[in-house]
Coordinates of C-alpha atoms and ligand atoms in Angstrom, one line a residue:
M1 CA 82.7 -85.8 32.1
Q2 CA 79.1 -87.0 31.9
S3 CA 77.9 -89.3 34.7
E4 CA 75.3 -92.0 33.8
K5 CA 74.1 -91.6 37.3
F6 CA 70.8 -89.8 38.0
P7 CA 71.5 -86.8 40.6
L8 CA 69.1 -86.9 43.4
V9 CA 69.0 -84.7 46.5
F10 CA 67.4 -85.1 49.9
A11 CA 66.0 -81.9 51.4
G12 CA 64.0 -80.9 54.4
H13 CA 64.0 -79.9 58.1
V14 CA 66.6 -81.4 60.2
D15 CA 65.7 -84.4 62.1
H16 CA 62.6 -85.3 59.7
G17 CA 64.3 -88.4 58.9
K18 CA 66.4 -88.0 55.4
S19 CA 69.3 -90.0 56.5
T20 CA 66.9 -92.7 57.8
I21 CA 65.2 -93.0 54.5
I22 CA 68.4 -92.8 52.5
G23 CA 69.7 -95.9 54.7
R24 CA 66.6 -97.6 54.1
L25 CA 66.7 -97.0 50.7
L26 CA 70.5 -98.1 50.4
S27 CA 69.6 -101.4 52.4
E28 CA 66.1 -102.0 50.7
T29 CA 67.9 -101.7 47.0
G30 CA 70.8 -104.0 48.2
S31 CA 73.2 -100.9 47.6
L32 CA 75.2 -101.6 50.6
P33 CA 78.6 -103.1 51.3
E34 CA 78.1 -106.9 52.2
G35 CA 77.9 -107.3 56.0
K36 CA 77.4 -103.6 56.7
L37 CA 74.0 -103.4 57.8
E38 CA 74.3 -106.5 60.1
A39 CA 78.0 -105.0 61.4
I40 CA 76.3 -101.7 62.3
K41 CA 73.1 -103.6 64.0
N42 CA 75.6 -105.7 66.2
Y43 CA 77.3 -102.4 66.9
C44 CA 74.3 -101.1 68.3
K45 CA 73.2 -103.8 70.2
L46 CA 76.6 -104.4 71.9
N47 CA 76.6 -100.7 72.7
S48 CA 72.9 -100.9 74.0
R49 CA 71.7 -98.3 71.4
P50 CA 68.6 -98.8 69.3
F51 CA 69.6 -99.2 65.7
E52 CA 69.3 -96.3 63.2
Y53 CA 69.4 -96.2 59.7
A54 CA 71.2 -92.9 59.8
F55 CA 74.0 -94.6 61.6
L56 CA 74.3 -96.3 58.6
I57 CA 75.1 -93.3 56.5
D58 CA 77.6 -91.8 59.1
A59 CA 79.5 -95.5 59.1
L60 CA 79.6 -95.2 55.3
K61 CA 81.0 -91.8 55.3
D62 CA 83.8 -92.9 57.6
E63 CA 84.8 -95.3 55.4
Q64 CA 85.0 -92.9 52.4
S65 CA 88.9 -93.5 52.5
Q66 CA 88.4 -97.2 51.9
G67 CA 87.2 -96.2 48.6
I68 CA 83.7 -97.9 48.8
T69 CA 80.6 -96.7 47.6
I70 CA 80.4 -93.1 49.5
D71 CA 82.0 -90.0 49.6
T72 CA 81.3 -86.9 52.1
A73 CA 78.8 -85.7 49.3
R74 CA 77.8 -88.5 47.4
V75 CA 75.9 -91.8 48.2
F76 CA 75.1 -94.3 45.3
F77 CA 72.1 -96.7 45.0
S78 CA 70.3 -98.3 42.0
T79 CA 67.0 -99.3 41.1
Q80 CA 66.4 -101.7 38.6
K81 CA 66.0 -99.1 36.0
R82 CA 69.1 -96.9 36.6
D83 CA 71.8 -95.7 39.0
F84 CA 71.3 -93.0 41.4
V85 CA 73.7 -90.4 43.0
I86 CA 72.6 -88.6 46.0
I87 CA 74.1 -85.3 46.5
D88 CA 74.6 -83.0 49.4
A89 CA 71.5 -81.0 50.9
P90 CA 70.3 -77.8 50.2
G91 CA 71.2 -75.3 53.0
H92 CA 74.7 -76.4 52.6
I93 CA 77.3 -74.0 51.1
E94 CA 78.7 -76.8 49.5
F95 CA 75.4 -78.0 47.7
L96 CA 74.9 -74.4 46.6
K97 CA 78.4 -74.3 45.2
N98 CA 78.1 -77.6 43.5
M99 CA 74.7 -76.9 42.0
V100 CA 75.5 -73.8 40.5
T101 CA 78.9 -74.6 39.1
G102 CA 77.8 -77.8 37.7
A103 CA 80.2 -79.9 39.6
S104 CA 76.8 -81.7 40.7
R105 CA 73.6 -80.8 39.5
A106 CA 70.6 -82.4 41.2
E107 CA 67.8 -83.3 38.4
A108 CA 65.0 -84.3 41.1
A109 CA 64.5 -83.7 44.9
I110 CA 62.9 -85.9 47.7
L111 CA 61.6 -83.5 50.1
V112 CA 61.1 -84.9 53.5
I113 CA 58.4 -83.5 56.2
A114 CA 58.2 -85.4 59.5
A115 CA 54.1 -85.8 60.2
D116 CA 54.7 -85.1 63.7
E117 CA 55.9 -81.9 63.1
G118 CA 54.7 -81.0 59.9
V119 CA 55.9 -78.3 57.6
R120 CA 59.1 -76.3 59.0
E121 CA 61.2 -73.5 58.1
N122 CA 63.6 -75.7 56.1
S123 CA 60.7 -77.4 54.6
R124 CA 59.8 -74.1 52.8
R125 CA 63.3 -72.8 52.5
H126 CA 64.7 -75.9 50.7
G127 CA 61.5 -75.8 48.5
Y128 CA 62.4 -72.1 47.7
M129 CA 65.7 -72.8 47.1
L130 CA 65.1 -75.7 44.6
S131 CA 62.9 -73.5 42.7
I132 CA 65.6 -70.8 42.3
L133 CA 68.1 -73.4 41.4
G134 CA 65.3 -74.5 38.7
I135 CA 64.9 -78.4 40.3
R136 CA 61.3 -79.0 39.0
Q137 CA 60.8 -82.9 39.7
I138 CA 60.1 -83.1 43.4
V139 CA 58.7 -85.7 45.3
V140 CA 57.5 -84.9 49.0
L141 CA 57.7 -87.8 51.5
V142 CA 55.7 -87.3 54.6
N143 CA 57.6 -89.2 57.1
K144 CA 57.3 -90.5 60.3
M145 CA 53.9 -91.7 59.7
D146 CA 54.0 -94.4 62.4
L147 CA 54.0 -91.4 65.2
A148 CA 51.1 -90.2 63.7
G149 CA 49.2 -93.3 63.7
Y150 CA 49.3 -93.7 59.9
S151 CA 46.6 -91.2 59.8
E152 CA 45.1 -90.2 56.4
E153 CA 43.9 -87.0 57.8
V154 CA 47.4 -85.9 59.1
F155 CA 48.9 -86.7 55.5
N156 CA 46.2 -84.8 53.8
R157 CA 46.8 -81.8 55.9
I158 CA 50.4 -81.7 55.4
K159 CA 49.9 -82.4 51.7
E160 CA 47.5 -79.6 51.2
E161 CA 49.5 -77.2 53.1
Y162 CA 52.8 -77.7 51.1
T163 CA 51.1 -77.9 48.0
A164 CA 50.0 -74.5 48.5
F165 CA 53.3 -73.4 49.7
L166 CA 54.9 -74.8 46.3
D167 CA 52.2 -73.5 44.3
E168 CA 53.2 -70.0 45.2
I169 CA 56.8 -70.6 44.1
G170 CA 55.7 -72.4 40.9
I171 CA 56.4 -75.8 41.7
K172 CA 54.1 -78.8 40.8
P173 CA 55.2 -81.7 43.2
L174 CA 55.1 -85.2 41.2
G175 CA 53.5 -86.7 44.3
F176 CA 53.2 -87.0 48.2
V177 CA 53.8 -90.3 49.8
P178 CA 53.3 -91.4 53.3
V179 CA 56.2 -93.5 54.6
S180 CA 57.9 -94.3 57.8
G181 CA 61.5 -94.5 57.5
I182 CA 61.9 -96.3 60.6
N183 CA 59.4 -98.9 59.8
G184 CA 60.1 -99.3 55.9
V185 CA 56.5 -98.2 55.0
N186 CA 56.0 -97.1 51.4
I187 CA 59.7 -97.0 50.8
S188 CA 60.2 -99.9 48.4
A189 CA 57.2 -101.7 48.8
K190 CA 53.3 -100.6 49.4
S191 CA 52.7 -101.3 53.1
K192 CA 49.4 -102.4 54.6
E193 CA 49.7 -99.7 57.5
T194 CA 48.4 -97.0 54.8
P195 CA 45.5 -98.9 53.2
W196 CA 44.0 -95.5 52.3
Y197 CA 46.9 -94.8 50.1
D198 CA 47.0 -96.0 46.5
G199 CA 49.7 -93.9 44.9
R200 CA 53.3 -94.9 44.2
T201 CA 56.0 -95.9 46.9
L202 CA 59.2 -93.9 46.7
Y203 CA 61.1 -96.7 44.8
E204 CA 58.3 -96.2 42.1
F205 CA 58.6 -92.7 41.9
L206 CA 62.4 -93.0 41.4
D207 CA 61.7 -94.5 38.0
V208 CA 59.2 -91.8 37.1
F209 CA 62.2 -89.0 37.3
K210 CA 63.0 -88.2 33.9
A211 CA 66.8 -87.8 33.0
K212 CA 67.6 -84.3 31.8
E213 CA 68.3 -84.2 27.8
H214 CA 71.3 -82.9 27.1
S215 CA 69.6 -82.0 24.0
A216 CA 71.4 -81.7 21.0
K217 CA 68.7 -79.1 19.9
Q218 CA 69.9 -76.8 22.4
P219 CA 72.5 -74.2 21.2
F220 CA 75.9 -74.9 22.0
R221 CA 77.5 -73.4 24.9
M222 CA 80.7 -73.9 26.4
F223 CA 82.4 -71.8 29.0
L224 CA 86.1 -71.3 27.9
Q225 CA 88.2 -72.7 30.7
D226 CA 91.6 -72.5 29.2
I227 CA 93.8 -72.2 26.2
Y228 CA 96.5 -74.8 26.0
R229 CA 99.8 -74.0 24.0
F230 CA 102.4 -76.8 22.8
T231 CA 105.2 -74.4 21.8
E232 CA 107.8 -76.5 23.6
S233 CA 107.6 -79.1 20.9
G234 CA 107.6 -76.7 18.1
D235 CA 103.7 -77.3 18.1
N236 CA 101.7 -74.2 17.4
R237 CA 98.4 -75.7 18.0
R238 CA 96.6 -73.9 20.7
I239 CA 93.7 -75.8 22.2
Y240 CA 90.5 -74.3 23.6
A241 CA 89.2 -76.0 26.4
G242 CA 86.3 -76.4 28.5
T243 CA 83.1 -78.6 29.4
V244 CA 80.4 -78.4 26.8
N245 CA 77.2 -77.1 28.8
S246 CA 74.6 -77.6 26.0
G247 CA 74.5 -78.4 22.2
T248 CA 76.9 -80.1 19.9
L249 CA 80.2 -78.8 18.4
K250 CA 81.3 -80.5 15.1
K251 CA 84.5 -79.8 13.1
G252 CA 84.0 -76.9 10.8
D253 CA 81.4 -75.2 12.8
G254 CA 81.8 -71.5 13.1
I255 CA 82.0 -70.4 16.3
V256 CA 81.7 -66.8 18.5
F257 CA 83.3 -66.0 21.9
Y258 CA 81.3 -63.7 24.0
P259 CA 81.1 -61.2 25.2
S260 CA 84.2 -60.4 23.0
G261 CA 82.3 -61.4 19.8
K262 CA 85.4 -62.9 18.3
K263 CA 84.7 -65.2 15.5
S264 CA 86.5 -68.4 14.1
R265 CA 86.0 -71.8 12.7
V266 CA 86.6 -75.4 14.3
A267 CA 89.7 -76.8 12.6
K268 CA 89.7 -80.0 15.1
I269 CA 88.0 -81.4 17.8
E270 CA 91.0 -82.3 19.7
T271 CA 91.1 -85.4 22.2
F272 CA 93.2 -87.0 24.8
P273 CA 94.4 -89.7 23.5
E274 CA 94.4 -88.7 20.2
S275 CA 91.1 -90.2 18.3
D276 CA 89.2 -89.5 15.1
K277 CA 86.4 -88.1 17.1
T278 CA 84.7 -85.0 14.8
S279 CA 82.1 -83.9 17.3
V280 CA 81.6 -83.5 21.1
E281 CA 78.4 -82.7 22.8
A282 CA 77.0 -81.6 26.2
G283 CA 78.4 -82.8 29.5
F284 CA 81.7 -83.9 27.8
A285 CA 85.0 -82.0 28.4
A286 CA 85.9 -80.7 25.0
G287 CA 88.9 -79.4 23.3
F288 CA 89.4 -77.7 19.7
T289 CA 91.6 -76.0 17.6
L290 CA 91.0 -73.0 15.3
E291 CA 91.4 -72.3 11.5
E292 CA 92.3 -68.8 12.6
Q293 CA 94.0 -68.2 15.9
I294 CA 92.0 -65.6 18.0
Y295 CA 92.7 -64.2 21.4
A296 CA 89.9 -65.4 23.7
T297 CA 90.4 -65.4 27.7
R298 CA 89.1 -67.8 30.2
G299 CA 85.4 -67.2 31.4
E300 CA 84.4 -66.2 27.7
L301 CA 81.0 -68.3 26.5
V302 CA 81.7 -70.0 23.3
A303 CA 78.4 -70.1 21.1
K304 CA 78.0 -71.5 17.6
A305 CA 77.3 -68.9 14.7
G306 CA 73.9 -69.3 13.3
E307 CA 72.4 -70.3 16.5
P308 CA 70.8 -67.7 19.4
A309 CA 73.4 -65.9 20.9
P310 CA 73.8 -65.4 24.5
Q311 CA 73.5 -62.3 26.4
S312 CA 76.3 -59.9 27.5
A313 CA 75.8 -57.5 30.0
S314 CA 77.6 -56.1 33.1
R315 CA 74.3 -55.0 34.6
F316 CA 71.7 -57.8 35.2
Q317 CA 68.5 -58.7 37.4
A318 CA 68.9 -61.8 39.5
A319 CA 67.4 -63.9 41.8
V320 CA 69.8 -64.9 44.6
F321 CA 69.7 -66.9 47.7
W322 CA 72.1 -65.4 50.3
L323 CA 73.6 -68.0 53.2
G324 CA 76.5 -65.5 54.1
S325 CA 76.3 -64.4 57.8
E326 CA 77.0 -60.8 57.2
P327 CA 74.2 -59.5 54.6
L328 CA 74.9 -58.7 51.1
S329 CA 75.1 -55.2 50.9
R330 CA 76.0 -52.3 48.9
N331 CA 78.9 -51.6 50.9
H332 CA 81.0 -54.7 50.0
T333 CA 82.6 -55.8 46.7
Y334 CA 82.2 -59.2 46.0
F335 CA 83.0 -61.3 43.2
I336 CA 80.7 -63.4 41.0
K337 CA 81.5 -66.8 39.2
V338 CA 79.6 -67.6 36.2
G339 CA 80.7 -70.9 34.5
T340 CA 84.7 -70.0 34.3
A341 CA 84.1 -66.0 34.2
R342 CA 85.0 -64.4 37.0
T343 CA 84.8 -60.9 38.0
T344 CA 83.8 -58.3 41.0
L345 CA 80.3 -57.6 41.7
R346 CA 78.3 -54.8 43.3
L347 CA 75.0 -54.7 44.6
V348 CA 72.9 -51.9 42.9
E349 CA 69.6 -52.3 44.5
V350 CA 67.3 -55.0 46.0
T351 CA 64.1 -54.8 43.9
K352 CA 62.5 -57.5 46.1
L353 CA 63.3 -59.2 49.6
I354 CA 61.7 -62.5 50.5
D355 CA 61.5 -64.5 53.6
T356 CA 62.1 -67.8 52.2
S357 CA 60.0 -69.6 54.9
S358 CA 56.8 -67.4 55.2
L359 CA 57.5 -66.2 51.5
E360 CA 56.6 -62.8 52.9
S361 CA 57.8 -59.8 50.7
K362 CA 59.9 -57.5 53.2
S363 CA 61.4 -54.1 52.7
G364 CA 65.1 -53.8 53.0
S365 CA 68.1 -52.8 51.0
E366 CA 70.2 -55.5 52.3
V367 CA 69.7 -59.4 52.1
G368 CA 70.2 -61.4 55.2
K369 CA 71.3 -65.0 55.7
F370 CA 68.8 -67.4 54.4
E371 CA 66.8 -64.6 52.7
A372 CA 66.3 -64.5 48.8
A373 CA 65.7 -61.6 46.7
E374 CA 65.7 -60.1 43.3
C375 CA 68.5 -57.7 43.0
I376 CA 69.9 -55.8 40.2
F377 CA 73.7 -56.2 40.2
E378 CA 76.5 -54.7 38.5
A379 CA 79.5 -56.8 37.5
G380 CA 83.4 -55.4 37.3
K381 CA 83.0 -56.2 33.3
P382 CA 80.5 -58.0 30.8
I383 CA 79.6 -61.4 31.6
A384 CA 78.3 -63.6 28.9
F385 CA 75.0 -65.8 30.1
D386 CA 71.8 -67.1 29.2
P387 CA 68.7 -66.2 31.2
I388 CA 67.5 -69.2 33.1
G389 CA 64.4 -69.3 30.9
D390 CA 66.6 -70.2 27.7
N391 CA 69.0 -72.2 29.2
Q392 CA 69.5 -73.9 32.5
E393 CA 73.0 -74.2 32.3
T394 CA 74.8 -70.9 31.9
G395 CA 72.7 -68.4 33.9
R396 CA 73.9 -69.7 37.3
F397 CA 76.1 -67.9 39.5
V398 CA 77.8 -68.0 42.8
I399 CA 78.9 -64.6 45.0
V400 CA 82.1 -64.7 46.7
G401 CA 82.9 -62.6 49.6
D402 CA 86.1 -62.9 51.6
Y403 CA 87.2 -65.8 49.9
E404 CA 84.4 -67.8 50.7
I405 CA 80.9 -68.5 49.0
R406 CA 78.1 -66.6 50.4
G407 CA 75.3 -66.8 48.2
G408 CA 74.2 -67.9 44.9
G409 CA 71.5 -67.5 42.1
I410 CA 70.4 -67.2 38.4
I411 CA 70.4 -64.3 36.4
L412 CA 66.8 -63.7 35.1
K413 CA 67.5 -60.8 32.4
P414 CA 70.2 -58.6 31.7
L415 CA 69.8 -54.8 31.9
S416 CA 71.0 -52.0 29.9
D417 CA 74.4 -50.4 30.9
A418 CA 73.0 -47.0 31.1
P419 CA 73.5 -45.6 34.5
F420 CA 70.0 -45.2 36.6
A421 CA 68.7 -42.1 36.7
A422 CA 69.2 -40.7 40.4
K423 CA 66.4 -41.3 42.6
I424 CA 66.8 -37.9 44.6
D425 CA 64.9 -35.1 42.8
T426 CA 66.9 -31.9 42.0
S427 CA 64.1 -30.1 44.2
E428 CA 65.2 -32.4 47.3
R429 CA 68.6 -31.5 46.8
E430 CA 67.6 -27.7 46.8
R431 CA 65.7 -28.2 49.9
R432 CA 68.5 -29.6 51.5
F433 CA 71.4 -27.2 50.7
G434 CA 69.4 -23.9 50.5
H435 CA 70.3 -23.3 47.0
K436 CA 70.2 -24.4 43.4
A437 CA 73.0 -26.3 41.8
A438 CA 74.9 -23.6 40.0
V439 CA 78.2 -22.8 38.1
I440 CA 79.4 -19.2 39.4
A441 CA 82.2 -17.7 37.5
V442 CA 84.3 -14.8 39.3
E443 CA 86.9 -12.9 38.2
S444 CA 89.8 -13.0 40.8
E445 CA 91.1 -15.6 42.7
N446 CA 91.1 -13.7 46.1
F447 CA 87.4 -13.2 45.7
A448 CA 87.0 -16.6 44.9
V449 CA 88.3 -17.9 47.9
E450 CA 86.5 -15.2 50.0
L451 CA 83.1 -16.1 48.1
E452 CA 83.6 -19.8 49.0
K453 CA 84.1 -19.2 52.8
N454 CA 81.2 -16.9 53.1
L455 CA 78.9 -19.2 51.2
F456 CA 80.1 -22.2 53.2
A457 CA 79.6 -20.2 56.7
L458 CA 76.0 -19.8 55.5
G459 CA 75.7 -23.5 55.2
A460 CA 76.0 -23.8 51.3
F461 CA 77.2 -27.2 49.5
V462 CA 80.1 -24.9 47.9
C463 CA 83.6 -25.7 46.4
W464 CA 85.9 -23.5 44.4
F465 CA 87.8 -25.1 42.0
P466 CA 91.0 -23.2 40.8
D467 CA 91.8 -25.9 38.3
L468 CA 88.6 -26.3 36.3
E469 CA 88.0 -24.4 33.2
L470 CA 84.8 -23.4 31.8
S471 CA 85.3 -24.6 28.3
Q472 CA 87.6 -27.3 29.1
N473 CA 85.7 -29.0 31.9
L474 CA 82.2 -28.8 30.9
H475 CA 81.5 -32.7 31.7
E476 CA 83.1 -32.3 35.0
L477 CA 81.2 -29.2 35.7
E478 CA 77.8 -31.0 34.9
L479 CA 78.6 -34.0 37.3
L480 CA 79.2 -31.4 40.1
A481 CA 76.0 -29.7 39.5
K482 CA 74.3 -32.9 39.4
S483 CA 75.2 -33.2 43.1
G484 CA 73.6 -30.1 43.8
M485 CA 76.7 -28.0 44.5
L486 CA 77.5 -24.4 44.3
V487 CA 80.7 -24.9 41.7
I488 CA 83.1 -21.7 41.8
V489 CA 85.1 -21.3 39.0
K490 CA 87.1 -18.7 37.4
S491 CA 85.7 -16.4 34.7
E492 CA 87.7 -16.7 31.4
G493 CA 86.6 -14.2 29.1
N494 CA 83.9 -16.1 26.5
G495 CA 84.5 -19.2 28.3
S496 CA 80.9 -18.9 29.5
E497 CA 79.6 -19.2 25.8
S498 CA 80.3 -22.9 25.6
L499 CA 77.7 -23.1 28.6
K500 CA 75.0 -21.5 26.9
N501 CA 73.5 -24.7 25.3
K502 CA 73.5 -26.3 28.7
E503 CA 70.0 -26.1 29.9
N504 CA 70.7 -28.1 32.9
L505 CA 73.6 -25.9 34.2
V506 CA 72.5 -22.8 36.0
F507 CA 75.4 -20.1 35.2
M508 CA 75.9 -16.8 37.0
H509 CA 79.0 -14.4 36.1
L510 CA 79.6 -12.6 39.4
S511 CA 81.3 -9.3 39.3
E512 CA 83.0 -7.8 41.9
D513 CA 81.6 -4.2 43.0
K514 CA 84.5 -1.7 43.3
N515 CA 85.1 -2.8 47.0
G516 CA 85.5 -6.2 46.3
S517 CA 82.3 -7.0 48.5
V518 CA 81.5 -10.7 48.9
E519 CA 78.1 -9.4 50.7
A520 CA 77.0 -7.7 47.6
A521 CA 77.7 -10.9 45.3
I522 CA 75.8 -13.0 47.9
N523 CA 72.7 -10.5 47.5
E524 CA 73.0 -11.0 44.1
L525 CA 72.9 -15.0 44.3
R526 CA 69.7 -14.0 46.4
T527 CA 67.9 -12.0 44.0
S528 CA 68.6 -14.1 41.1
G529 CA 66.8 -17.0 43.1
I530 CA 69.9 -19.2 43.2
L531 CA 70.6 -18.9 47.1
S532 CA 67.8 -19.0 49.7
L533 CA 70.1 -19.1 52.6
Ligands
GDP1 P1 67.7 -86.1 59.3 O1 68.5 -85.1 60.0 O2 66.5 -85.5 58.8 O3 68.7 -86.9 58.5 O4 67.0 -87.1 60.2 P2 67.4 -88.6 60.7 O5 67.3 -89.5 59.7 O6 68.7 -88.6 61.4 O7 66.2 -89.0 61.9 C1 66.0 -88.2 62.8 C2 65.5 -88.7 64.0 O8 64.4 -89.4 63.5 C3 66.4 -90.2 64.4 O9 66.1 -90.2 65.7 C4 65.5 -91.2 63.7 O10 65.4 -92.4 64.2 C5 64.0 -90.6 63.7 N1 63.2 -91.1 62.5 C6 63.6 -91.1 61.4 N2 62.5 -91.7 60.5 C7 61.5 -92.0 61.2 C8 60.0 -92.8 61.4 O11 59.8 -93.0 60.0 N3 59.6 -92.7 62.6 C9 60.0 -92.5 63.7 N4 59.3 -92.6 64.7 N5 61.3 -92.1 63.9 C10 62.1 -91.7 62.8

């Protein structure tokens, strides 16, 4: 269901003051349960601990079972203009999962950098991750300004350094604010400590954020979640259900399921309880029946006929952010989840590897923890999606390995399903094996066995295939030859005719001399330029 609350995320290096600022914000916006602040202050006094706003968050979390304003992942507060929900911070697996699966989707981020420590690893990593996830509205708080004597110079230095970083990843922040979470400087009111700063306070920036338009102008998209049948009550309806990712769907609209390409028309928008609603839009759970029943499966992407179609591909280029402790590698089969679609996933190639903290490109064929990369992936079956540039909603995915979410990312573009050309040159194989790839036909089985043994002893990459037939197994022969192998098969009269048009196959018919000498045959291979061993 659509939430009226504006989803916001706080990011930044540990101990730079996120909880403190959130605590301040809750208190200064009057969003705390009555008496809570006093109770914590008293508790701190009694225990001779200095009061920390961060305790407030912890205390509130402990009380989630009492159903007040907070649960482990969400804190609510309001400005005069609107309500906000703070969702968990980047870097947590849960955050990534929620962001990419759409369980919660931050539309803006507050990045906190402590003035005394300056830009640190996570300041950069979180920034990078926000950019991957397509969060463009970012306000940077330079916190702990009290520890820097509220120095304009310190503020400007951090602002410059971090602006340059964000610039490289394509983010233009809405602004930088010098704050002190502890002293409440520039949080909800302009403070005298920073007379040189004439920009907005944090509170003022909150009202600048623009809520995402669940625009009716965008093409309709809905990942099919389930098909409900009511056969028990003699009701033949099949209700196709999901949550609308974008656009609007009306009774009578023609729809297409991707990747299957099956088509039908909406007979009725179904609601529970029954209502006379005839359309449903982005952000809402939807159910509809079709004029013509079709067989569709969970994970298909429903689009509207006449609107731009989504892409369908099993090979695609994607930007990923890896959080698993084991690197993302080609030796492992993963699962990918895009919307409600789920299938196996293999890494084909890492095309660009990035250290998210230094933004340096590195070389490597695996993606380690906290690294980001552009990769080519191959899914076990075609998946429907929109490249992130076209639709923010349907191109995000998570990667699951060993039952846990290990990483996530966005699909950049579909790739054709044609297999990749081998990167190893034929001549490289020839050099390694000491011979060309060739199909060698011999007359007798005994001879084949002897020839294989002798060539193998010389170090050749050779195999005798008693069951392969020249005329019947052309495809197999080609595949074997591609690997650089000397393939021995039994000659079968005119069978070799079928190899004539195969320019990429070297073929040789070896005849046994009267003594059945393998030596002579091997010499023949040498003189014909096939064998150099
Ligand atoms: P988080 O890990 O980013 O959530 O950071 P916390 O909010 O837990 O703060 C970490 C430490 O920094 C705590 O001891 C806070 O009291 C302290 N801190 C937070 N904001 C300020 C500030 O504006 N000035 C000073 N001097 N200390 C702060």
